[in-house]
C-alpha atoms as an extended CHARMM CRD file, in Angstrom:
* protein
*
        85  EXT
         1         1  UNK       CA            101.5290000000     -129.0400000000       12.6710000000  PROA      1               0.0000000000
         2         2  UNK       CA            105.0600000000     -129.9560000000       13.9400000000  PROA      2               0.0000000000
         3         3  UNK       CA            106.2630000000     -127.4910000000       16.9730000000  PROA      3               0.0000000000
         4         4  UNK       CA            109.1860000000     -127.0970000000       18.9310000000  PROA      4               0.0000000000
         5         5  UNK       CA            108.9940000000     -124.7290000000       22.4660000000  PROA      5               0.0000000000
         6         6  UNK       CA            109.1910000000     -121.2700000000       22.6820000000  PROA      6               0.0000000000
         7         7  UNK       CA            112.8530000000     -119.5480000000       22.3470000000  PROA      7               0.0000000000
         8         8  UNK       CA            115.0060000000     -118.3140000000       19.7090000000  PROA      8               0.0000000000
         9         9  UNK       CA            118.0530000000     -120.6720000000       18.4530000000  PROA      9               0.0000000000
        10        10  UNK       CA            120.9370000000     -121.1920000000       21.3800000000  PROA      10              0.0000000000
        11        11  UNK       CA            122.8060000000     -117.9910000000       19.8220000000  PROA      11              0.0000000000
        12        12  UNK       CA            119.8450000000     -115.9160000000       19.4410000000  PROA      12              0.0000000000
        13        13  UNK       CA            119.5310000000     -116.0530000000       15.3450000000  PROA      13              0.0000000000
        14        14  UNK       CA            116.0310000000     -116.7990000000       13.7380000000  PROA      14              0.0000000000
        15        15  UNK       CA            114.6650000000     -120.5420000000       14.4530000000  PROA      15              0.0000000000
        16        16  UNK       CA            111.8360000000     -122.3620000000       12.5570000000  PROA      16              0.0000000000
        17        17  UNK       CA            109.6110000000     -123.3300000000       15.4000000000  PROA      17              0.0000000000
        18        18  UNK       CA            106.6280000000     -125.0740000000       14.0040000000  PROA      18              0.0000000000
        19        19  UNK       CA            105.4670000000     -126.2630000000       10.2790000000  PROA      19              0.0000000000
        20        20  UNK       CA            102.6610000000     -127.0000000000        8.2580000000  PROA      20              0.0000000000
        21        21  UNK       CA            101.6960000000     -128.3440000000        5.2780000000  PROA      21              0.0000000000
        22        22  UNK       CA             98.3470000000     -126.7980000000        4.0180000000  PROA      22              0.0000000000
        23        23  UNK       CA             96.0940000000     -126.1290000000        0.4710000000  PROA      23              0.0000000000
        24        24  UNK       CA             97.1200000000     -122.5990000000       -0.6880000000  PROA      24              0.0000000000
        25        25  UNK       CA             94.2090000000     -120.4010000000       -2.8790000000  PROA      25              0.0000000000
        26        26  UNK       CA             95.1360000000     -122.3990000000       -6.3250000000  PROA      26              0.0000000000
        27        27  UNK       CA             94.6550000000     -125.7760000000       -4.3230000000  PROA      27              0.0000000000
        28        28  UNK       CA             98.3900000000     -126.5850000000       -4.9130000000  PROA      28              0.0000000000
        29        29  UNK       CA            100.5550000000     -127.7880000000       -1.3120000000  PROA      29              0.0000000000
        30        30  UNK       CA            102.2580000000     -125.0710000000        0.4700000000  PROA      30              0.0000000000
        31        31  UNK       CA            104.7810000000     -125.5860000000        2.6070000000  PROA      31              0.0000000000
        32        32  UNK       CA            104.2460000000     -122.9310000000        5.7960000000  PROA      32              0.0000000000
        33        33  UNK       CA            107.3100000000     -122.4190000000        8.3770000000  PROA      33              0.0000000000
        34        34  UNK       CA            106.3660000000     -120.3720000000       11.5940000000  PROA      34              0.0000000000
        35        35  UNK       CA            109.7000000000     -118.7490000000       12.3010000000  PROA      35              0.0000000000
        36        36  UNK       CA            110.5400000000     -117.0700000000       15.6290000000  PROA      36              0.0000000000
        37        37  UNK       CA            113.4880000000     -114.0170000000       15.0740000000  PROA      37              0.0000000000
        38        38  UNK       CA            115.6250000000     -112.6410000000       17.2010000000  PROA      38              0.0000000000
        39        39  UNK       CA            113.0670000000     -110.2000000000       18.9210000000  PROA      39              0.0000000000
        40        40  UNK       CA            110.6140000000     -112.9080000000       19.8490000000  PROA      40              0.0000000000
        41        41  UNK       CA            108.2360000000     -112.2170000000       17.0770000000  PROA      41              0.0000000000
        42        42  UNK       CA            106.9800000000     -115.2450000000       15.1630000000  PROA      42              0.0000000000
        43        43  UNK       CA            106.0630000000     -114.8390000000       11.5400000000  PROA      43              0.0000000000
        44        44  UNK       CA            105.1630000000     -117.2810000000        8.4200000000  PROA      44              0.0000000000
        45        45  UNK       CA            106.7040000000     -118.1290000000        5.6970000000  PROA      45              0.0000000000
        46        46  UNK       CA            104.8950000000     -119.2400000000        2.7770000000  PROA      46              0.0000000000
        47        47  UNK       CA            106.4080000000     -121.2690000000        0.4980000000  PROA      47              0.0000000000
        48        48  UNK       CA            104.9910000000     -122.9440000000       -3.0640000000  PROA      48              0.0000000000
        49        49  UNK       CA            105.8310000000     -126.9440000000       -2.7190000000  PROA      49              0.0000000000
        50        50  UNK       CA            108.8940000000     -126.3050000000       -5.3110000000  PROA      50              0.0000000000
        51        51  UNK       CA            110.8390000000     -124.0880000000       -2.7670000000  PROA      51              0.0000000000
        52        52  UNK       CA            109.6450000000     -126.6910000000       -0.1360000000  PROA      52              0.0000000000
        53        53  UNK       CA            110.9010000000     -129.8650000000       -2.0200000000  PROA      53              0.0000000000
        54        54  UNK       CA            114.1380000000     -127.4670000000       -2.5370000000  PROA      54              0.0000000000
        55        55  UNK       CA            114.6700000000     -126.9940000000        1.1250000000  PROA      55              0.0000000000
        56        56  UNK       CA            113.8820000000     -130.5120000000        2.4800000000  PROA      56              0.0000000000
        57        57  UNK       CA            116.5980000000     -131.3970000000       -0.0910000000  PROA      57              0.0000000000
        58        58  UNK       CA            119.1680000000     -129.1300000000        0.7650000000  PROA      58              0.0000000000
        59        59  UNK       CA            118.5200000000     -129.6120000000        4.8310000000  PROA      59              0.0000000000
        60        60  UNK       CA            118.4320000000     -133.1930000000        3.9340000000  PROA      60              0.0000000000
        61        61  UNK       CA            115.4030000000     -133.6810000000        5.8400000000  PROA      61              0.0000000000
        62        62  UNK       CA            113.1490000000     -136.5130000000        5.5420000000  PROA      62              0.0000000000
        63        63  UNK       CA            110.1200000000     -134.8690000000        6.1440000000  PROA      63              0.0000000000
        64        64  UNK       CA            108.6490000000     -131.2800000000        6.9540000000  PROA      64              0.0000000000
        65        65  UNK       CA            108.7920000000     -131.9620000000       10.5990000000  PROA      65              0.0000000000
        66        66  UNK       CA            113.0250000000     -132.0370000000       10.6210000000  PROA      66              0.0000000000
        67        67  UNK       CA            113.1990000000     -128.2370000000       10.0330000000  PROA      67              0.0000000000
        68        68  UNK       CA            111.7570000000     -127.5540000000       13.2950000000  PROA      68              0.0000000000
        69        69  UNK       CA            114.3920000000     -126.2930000000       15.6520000000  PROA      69              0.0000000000
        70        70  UNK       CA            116.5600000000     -125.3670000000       12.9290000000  PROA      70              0.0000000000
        71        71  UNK       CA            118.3300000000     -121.9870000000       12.2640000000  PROA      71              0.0000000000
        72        72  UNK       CA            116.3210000000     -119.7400000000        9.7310000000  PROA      72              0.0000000000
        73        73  UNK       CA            120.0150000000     -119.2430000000        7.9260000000  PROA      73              0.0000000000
        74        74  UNK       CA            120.0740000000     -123.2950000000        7.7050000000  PROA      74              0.0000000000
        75        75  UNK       CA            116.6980000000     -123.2770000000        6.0090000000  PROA      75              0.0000000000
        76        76  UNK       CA            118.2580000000     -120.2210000000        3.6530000000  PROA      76              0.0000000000
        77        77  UNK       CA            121.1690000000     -122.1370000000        2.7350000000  PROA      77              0.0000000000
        78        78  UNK       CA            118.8440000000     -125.4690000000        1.6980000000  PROA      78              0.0000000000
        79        79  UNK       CA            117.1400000000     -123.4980000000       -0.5280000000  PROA      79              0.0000000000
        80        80  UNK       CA            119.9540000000     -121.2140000000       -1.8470000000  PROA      80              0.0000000000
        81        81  UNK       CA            122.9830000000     -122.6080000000       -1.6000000000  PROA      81              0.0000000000
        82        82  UNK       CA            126.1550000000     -121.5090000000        0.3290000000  PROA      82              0.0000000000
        83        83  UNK       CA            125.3090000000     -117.6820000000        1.4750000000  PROA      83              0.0000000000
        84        84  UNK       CA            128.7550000000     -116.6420000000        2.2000000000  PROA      84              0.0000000000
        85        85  UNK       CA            129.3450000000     -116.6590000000       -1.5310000000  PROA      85              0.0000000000
């Protein structure tokens, strides 16, 4: 599992701060981002390996390691696009 320290991003928004890559139940890869919000709490995200694939891509990260330390909006915006639309 990739890690960064403890903390929220410089500004206080949402901030992936570790990642794994496990089995889920059906045997199929999930991609699993610890994030840390704004009140300190640090929660999972689950993700099928589509939706991973999809946000590697859009961060243009070369592997599951590179979101750590990023923004949870960043991750957002790899897998959907431009928010602000």
């Amino acid at each position: 599992m990739s890690q960064a320290g403890p903390g929220a991003g410089a500004d206080g928004e949402a901030v992936v701060v570790a990642v794994e890559v496990s089995a889920g139940h059906d045997g199929e890869a999930e991609l699993t981002l610890s994030v840390r919000f704004e009140n300190g709490v640090v929660a999972p995200v689950v993700l099928d390996a589509e939706a991973g694939f999809d946000i590697l891509a859009g961060c243009g990260a070369a592997g599951a390691g590179d979101l750590v330390g990023r923004p949870w909006r960043q991750v957002l915006q790899g897998l959907y696009g431009d928010l602000n639309r």
